[in-house]
Amino acid sequence: MIVAVVAVTAWVYLVAFHGGFWLAFRFEDLPPPASEGPWPRIVAVVPARDEAAGIARCVTSILQQPYPGSLSMILIDDQSSDGTADLAARAAAAIGASDRLTVLRGQPLPSGWTGKLWAVKQGLDLAAQSHPDCVLLTDADIVYSGNAVTQLATRMRNDNLVMASVMAQLRCESFAEKFLIPAFVFFFGMLYPFAWVRRSDRATAAAAGGCILARFDALKRAGGIESIRGALIDDCALGARLKTTGPVWLGFTHDVKSIRASDEISDVGRMISRSAYAQLRYSLLLLLGMVIAMTVIFLSPMGLIFAADPLTRTLAAGSWVLMALAFQPTLRYYGQSPLWGVALPLISLAYMVFTLNSAYQYLRGRGGMWKGRAQANVSAS
């Protein structure tokens, strides 16, 4: 009975008082492009390590954005072994945009840095030579469509922001992606309610690493990328740094998409396990708290619905209904069946397993593994 009461109370709070995090459609609110400038000079900085599969689409999509101002791109080839740099250069040449793409060969990774942030640092140092107004920090598996960059710049100007970031629409085609990806977005919003991120009177800060448009001067005032050099969850760390310098904004759009495929559950599991324990600040105590909280809030309704006590069954059913309903806007955003809402307890169990594996890999010295680099020890130091 007590567990059932705690669970339903938690869901009432989450749905009614937690920043409306579950109402995804509320945050898909980039404005239409402004009709006139001035337009900031933007340099896109893209770190890439063995991204041959999608780098041409990324480069083409950015350089073909109908942005009315100056938009150029720096791609940092982070010691790729698959011809990423050459493919990027060919893609730019194919659309007559070679003059707007600079390919920088990345230097060896120094101690104290994660690979991605070291690559970004090199790109920003080069970008500084052209004195841009803004930098677009984006990933090599991200493709842009519509007027995404212009809309981001419009949002920044309209609201006098230091950062505007959108969560890229993740690929959601395979069974593994349908099972796990909408929940990733749902849980991210639960941890970092977008409404609270946008409010200057709230400490909550975050960004979505696939697409961050930031004022270059604000980035310098925030301490530069070196201030988060070891962060595994670098997007949220950067969002927190930038929020100390001015207003920030986080939202959704269908015009910024990730094309990285996760065809197997293990593919998504590796993505989650890479940084889940870092989210818990590498604390076994917080890990235990996470297990207890997720068991009570997400898993217990599935078991207690079969309890002998009628009131316990009713409360458990209420919790299950609330979580399934709360999941619906995210499922609708991703075009998925509403029936996935009923499976949220099982989906959350998978995320719990991924988080426990993240802690296990960290204790083995293999935490934060990404493309051959174990980076959690850098993050924890």
XYZ file of C-alpha atoms in Angstrom:
381
model
C 0.000 0.000 0.000
C 2.733 2.506 0.965
C 4.662 1.850 -2.247
C 1.483 2.298 -4.298
C 0.748 5.613 -2.569
C 4.295 6.856 -3.182
C 4.143 5.840 -6.841
C 0.830 7.533 -7.606
C 1.878 10.644 -5.663
C 5.081 10.800 -7.696
C 3.158 10.600 -10.961
C 0.672 13.258 -9.907
C 3.614 15.536 -9.112
C 5.435 14.739 -12.366
C 2.377 15.340 -14.522
C 1.032 18.412 -12.736
C 4.008 20.212 -11.223
C 7.240 19.219 -13.004
C 7.423 21.913 -15.653
C 5.045 20.186 -18.057
C 8.078 18.204 -19.229
C 5.894 15.584 -20.938
C 4.060 18.044 -23.218
C 6.531 17.785 -26.086
C 4.386 19.795 -28.514
C 4.639 22.860 -26.245
C 8.351 23.074 -26.926
C 8.260 22.695 -30.707
C 8.005 26.450 -31.029
C 10.815 27.855 -33.134
C 9.557 31.092 -34.701
C 9.255 31.564 -38.456
C 12.349 33.140 -40.017
C 12.594 36.887 -39.560
C 11.937 38.852 -42.735
C 15.078 40.944 -42.436
C 18.452 41.133 -40.684
C 20.914 41.914 -39.421
C 22.019 38.294 -39.434
C 24.870 37.015 -37.259
C 27.929 35.505 -38.908
C 27.783 31.808 -38.044
C 30.510 29.182 -38.144
C 29.389 25.566 -37.766
C 31.915 23.482 -35.816
C 31.572 19.744 -36.417
C 33.802 17.127 -34.745
C 33.950 13.870 -36.692
C 35.604 10.547 -35.913
C 34.968 7.701 -38.353
C 31.735 9.199 -39.673
C 32.000 8.080 -43.294
C 28.458 6.714 -43.309
C 26.766 10.062 -42.886
C 29.268 12.909 -43.125
C 28.368 13.827 -46.712
C 24.706 14.307 -45.790
C 25.672 16.371 -42.741
C 27.993 18.677 -44.694
C 25.570 19.089 -47.579
C 22.612 19.841 -45.325
C 24.437 22.549 -43.377
C 26.041 24.280 -46.343
C 22.747 24.231 -48.266
C 20.758 25.855 -45.473
C 18.966 28.920 -46.900
C 20.515 31.188 -44.300
C 20.539 34.838 -45.422
C 23.719 35.676 -43.511
C 27.249 34.273 -43.555
C 27.364 30.534 -42.788
C 30.582 28.542 -43.026
C 31.715 25.229 -41.597
C 34.780 23.793 -39.884
C 34.993 20.012 -39.755
C 37.558 18.589 -37.347
C 38.664 15.144 -38.475
C 39.403 13.447 -35.151
C 41.954 10.942 -36.473
C 39.415 9.022 -38.535
C 40.425 5.835 -40.316
C 37.570 5.677 -42.839
C 38.148 8.668 -45.100
C 35.733 10.981 -43.298
C 37.681 14.128 -44.208
C 37.868 13.320 -47.930
C 34.173 12.503 -48.091
C 33.340 15.813 -46.423
C 35.489 17.756 -48.871
C 33.912 15.991 -51.849
C 30.419 16.700 -50.546
C 31.157 20.418 -50.283
C 32.727 20.469 -53.746
C 29.700 18.711 -55.241
C 27.442 21.617 -54.258
C 29.960 24.337 -55.086
C 30.616 25.205 -51.442
C 34.268 24.255 -51.016
C 35.069 27.851 -50.111
C 32.787 27.593 -47.049
C 34.206 24.335 -45.668
C 37.488 24.028 -43.807
C 38.669 20.524 -42.924
C 41.024 20.516 -39.962
C 43.111 17.455 -39.176
C 42.795 16.901 -35.442
C 45.832 16.708 -33.196
C 46.461 13.801 -30.788
C 44.240 13.781 -27.712
C 45.925 15.325 -24.644
C 45.239 14.111 -21.129
C 42.304 15.665 -19.305
C 40.100 16.035 -22.389
C 37.341 13.913 -23.892
C 37.865 13.273 -27.573
C 34.849 15.219 -28.780
C 35.587 18.316 -26.718
C 39.239 18.352 -27.768
C 38.105 18.303 -31.387
C 35.593 21.086 -30.707
C 38.311 23.124 -28.970
C 40.513 22.957 -32.058
C 37.618 23.985 -34.262
C 36.715 26.923 -32.043
C 40.315 28.131 -31.988
C 40.304 28.198 -35.775
C 36.850 29.791 -35.906
C 38.012 32.601 -33.618
C 40.318 33.842 -36.366
C 37.306 34.875 -38.458
C 35.549 36.624 -35.532
C 32.108 35.005 -35.866
C 29.088 36.285 -34.001
C 27.813 32.772 -33.286
C 28.973 29.182 -33.457
C 26.767 26.264 -34.388
C 27.989 23.254 -32.436
C 26.592 20.179 -34.114
C 27.374 16.505 -34.599
C 28.497 14.662 -37.704
C 25.371 12.487 -37.790
C 22.992 15.473 -37.823
C 21.235 16.705 -40.958
C 19.363 19.993 -41.340
C 16.316 20.813 -43.435
C 13.857 23.660 -43.827
C 15.016 26.959 -42.334
C 16.392 25.498 -39.113
C 19.479 27.704 -38.826
C 17.571 30.883 -39.712
C 14.862 30.006 -37.193
C 17.447 29.417 -34.468
C 19.071 32.768 -35.243
C 15.639 34.411 -35.190
C 14.866 32.862 -31.813
C 18.179 34.121 -30.415
C 17.551 37.645 -31.671
C 13.892 37.792 -30.623
C 14.628 36.700 -27.057
C 18.125 38.198 -26.703
C 19.556 34.756 -25.956
C 23.114 33.578 -25.516
C 22.145 30.066 -26.639
C 19.372 28.382 -28.604
C 19.461 24.602 -28.785
C 17.117 22.015 -30.238
C 16.975 18.319 -29.559
C 17.520 16.604 -32.877
C 14.809 14.180 -33.884
C 16.450 10.819 -33.338
C 16.033 7.987 -35.821
C 13.062 5.827 -34.839
C 12.623 3.060 -37.405
C 13.907 -0.264 -36.051
C 12.184 -2.161 -33.240
C 15.008 -1.223 -30.865
C 14.597 2.459 -31.715
C 10.814 2.372 -31.336
C 11.182 0.594 -28.000
C 13.834 2.888 -26.531
C 14.304 6.200 -28.356
C 11.063 8.044 -27.451
C 11.718 7.126 -23.823
C 15.206 8.632 -24.087
C 13.613 11.964 -25.017
C 10.949 11.548 -22.315
C 13.540 10.841 -19.602
C 15.741 13.717 -20.788
C 12.812 16.088 -20.392
C 12.100 14.656 -16.959
C 15.683 15.347 -15.867
C 15.824 18.770 -17.548
C 12.306 20.205 -17.976
C 12.525 22.445 -21.028
C 10.258 25.077 -19.473
C 12.630 25.401 -16.516
C 15.714 25.516 -18.749
C 14.182 28.519 -20.513
C 13.448 30.406 -17.304
C 16.172 32.715 -16.013
C 14.849 32.366 -12.455
C 15.412 28.591 -12.497
C 18.771 26.918 -11.967
C 17.907 24.071 -14.357
C 20.185 24.273 -17.385
C 20.755 21.986 -20.343
C 21.367 21.854 -24.062
C 21.009 19.185 -26.727
C 24.428 18.417 -28.128
C 23.258 17.693 -31.651
C 22.424 21.347 -32.273
C 23.607 24.283 -30.162
C 23.726 27.818 -31.549
C 25.704 29.974 -29.124
C 27.006 33.510 -29.133
C 30.763 33.383 -29.462
C 31.350 36.131 -26.914
C 29.091 34.369 -24.389
C 31.023 31.151 -24.877
C 34.229 32.993 -24.041
C 32.648 34.612 -20.978
C 31.486 31.182 -19.830
C 35.093 29.996 -19.725
C 35.339 28.496 -23.180
C 35.046 24.849 -24.059
C 38.079 24.147 -21.862
C 35.910 24.815 -18.810
C 34.094 21.517 -19.479
C 37.013 19.672 -21.096
C 36.399 16.399 -19.263
C 32.589 16.320 -19.306
C 30.922 13.240 -20.776
C 27.503 14.911 -20.761
C 29.076 17.880 -22.469
C 25.901 19.401 -23.899
C 24.250 19.889 -20.516
C 27.535 21.022 -18.980
C 27.868 23.640 -21.716
C 24.249 24.708 -21.294
C 24.869 25.242 -17.586
C 27.978 27.327 -18.266
C 26.214 29.460 -20.865
C 23.204 30.061 -18.623
C 25.516 31.872 -16.200
C 26.054 34.500 -18.913
C 22.476 35.077 -20.071
C 19.150 33.558 -21.157
C 19.123 30.185 -22.910
C 16.457 28.292 -24.837
C 15.892 24.587 -25.489
C 13.242 23.116 -27.751
C 12.263 20.604 -30.413
C 12.130 20.673 -34.193
C 11.553 18.135 -36.946
C 14.040 20.015 -39.159
C 17.137 18.789 -37.310
C 17.489 15.014 -37.447
C 20.013 12.403 -36.380
C 20.651 9.760 -39.036
C 22.650 7.468 -36.755
C 21.036 4.032 -36.813
C 20.557 1.889 -33.717
C 19.231 -1.338 -35.157
C 19.800 -3.452 -32.053
C 18.844 -2.877 -28.432
C 22.543 -3.204 -27.602
C 23.289 -0.207 -29.858
C 21.004 2.028 -27.813
C 22.313 0.410 -24.641
C 25.870 1.431 -25.483
C 24.748 5.012 -26.104
C 23.009 5.166 -22.721
C 25.722 3.315 -20.819
C 28.377 5.688 -22.121
C 27.207 8.528 -19.865
C 24.475 7.262 -17.512
C 26.790 6.797 -14.532
C 28.279 10.234 -15.183
C 24.753 11.635 -14.770
C 24.865 10.142 -11.262
C 28.242 11.794 -10.627
C 29.885 8.355 -10.360
C 28.222 7.856 -6.970
C 27.210 4.378 -5.806
C 24.832 6.033 -3.349
C 23.070 7.928 -6.133
C 23.027 4.731 -8.182
C 21.222 2.965 -5.347
C 18.796 5.879 -5.083
C 18.128 5.692 -8.819
C 17.358 1.971 -8.616
C 14.964 2.477 -5.711
C 13.243 5.471 -7.322
C 12.767 3.802 -10.709
C 11.566 0.601 -9.061
C 8.937 2.456 -7.047
C 7.835 4.956 -9.690
C 8.020 2.881 -12.881
C 8.123 -0.810 -11.987
C 5.958 -1.195 -8.881
C 2.641 -0.343 -10.612
C 3.160 -3.279 -12.968
C 3.462 -5.667 -10.011
C 1.050 -4.081 -7.555
C -1.801 -4.142 -10.025
C -2.116 -7.820 -9.062
C -2.117 -7.138 -5.296
C -4.823 -8.641 -3.111
C -5.836 -5.290 -1.626
C -8.351 -3.466 -3.902
C -7.095 0.004 -2.973
C -3.510 -0.988 -3.750
C -4.624 -2.314 -7.137
C -6.508 0.911 -7.841
C -3.547 3.109 -6.938
C -1.203 0.957 -9.024
C -3.557 1.138 -11.985
C -3.741 4.909 -11.556
C 0.049 5.178 -11.648
C 0.270 3.014 -14.757
C -2.414 5.051 -16.518
C -0.729 8.339 -15.602
C 2.674 7.244 -16.883
C 1.158 5.869 -20.095
C -0.752 9.115 -20.674
C 2.297 11.250 -19.877
C 4.262 9.331 -22.520
C 1.691 9.981 -25.266
C 2.868 13.420 -26.483
C 6.412 12.117 -26.989
C 5.126 9.036 -28.803
C 2.954 11.245 -30.999
C 5.924 13.525 -31.751
C 7.824 10.460 -32.972
C 4.840 9.051 -34.856
C 4.679 5.899 -32.748
C 1.753 3.815 -31.537
C 0.155 5.011 -28.294
C 0.316 1.404 -27.079
C 4.016 1.913 -26.345
C 2.820 3.913 -23.346
C 1.650 0.711 -21.683
C 5.177 -0.695 -22.068
C 6.872 2.183 -20.235
C 7.573 0.066 -17.111
C 9.464 -2.485 -19.236
C 11.242 0.270 -21.141
C 12.313 1.874 -17.866
C 13.635 -1.508 -16.716
C 15.881 -1.579 -19.781
C 17.169 1.894 -18.929
C 17.856 0.776 -15.373
C 19.913 -2.136 -16.720
C 21.829 0.218 -19.031
C 22.611 2.499 -16.085
C 23.809 -0.397 -13.944
C 25.988 -1.515 -16.842
C 27.352 2.026 -17.083
C 28.453 1.821 -13.452
C 29.902 -1.664 -13.993
C 31.922 -0.537 -17.011
C 33.209 2.463 -15.079
C 34.385 0.253 -12.215
C 36.167 -1.937 -14.796
C 37.989 1.098 -16.172
C 35.960 1.077 -19.390
C 33.456 3.810 -18.569
C 32.410 6.310 -21.215
C 33.524 4.015 -24.028
C 32.964 5.657 -27.392
C 34.738 4.793 -30.636
C 37.614 3.064 -28.911
C 38.124 5.574 -26.098
C 37.240 4.982 -22.438
C 36.636 8.536 -21.256
C 34.842 8.268 -17.909
C 38.053 8.474 -15.916
C 38.713 11.832 -17.570
C 35.216 12.988 -16.643
C 35.469 11.803 -13.050
C 38.894 13.319 -12.388
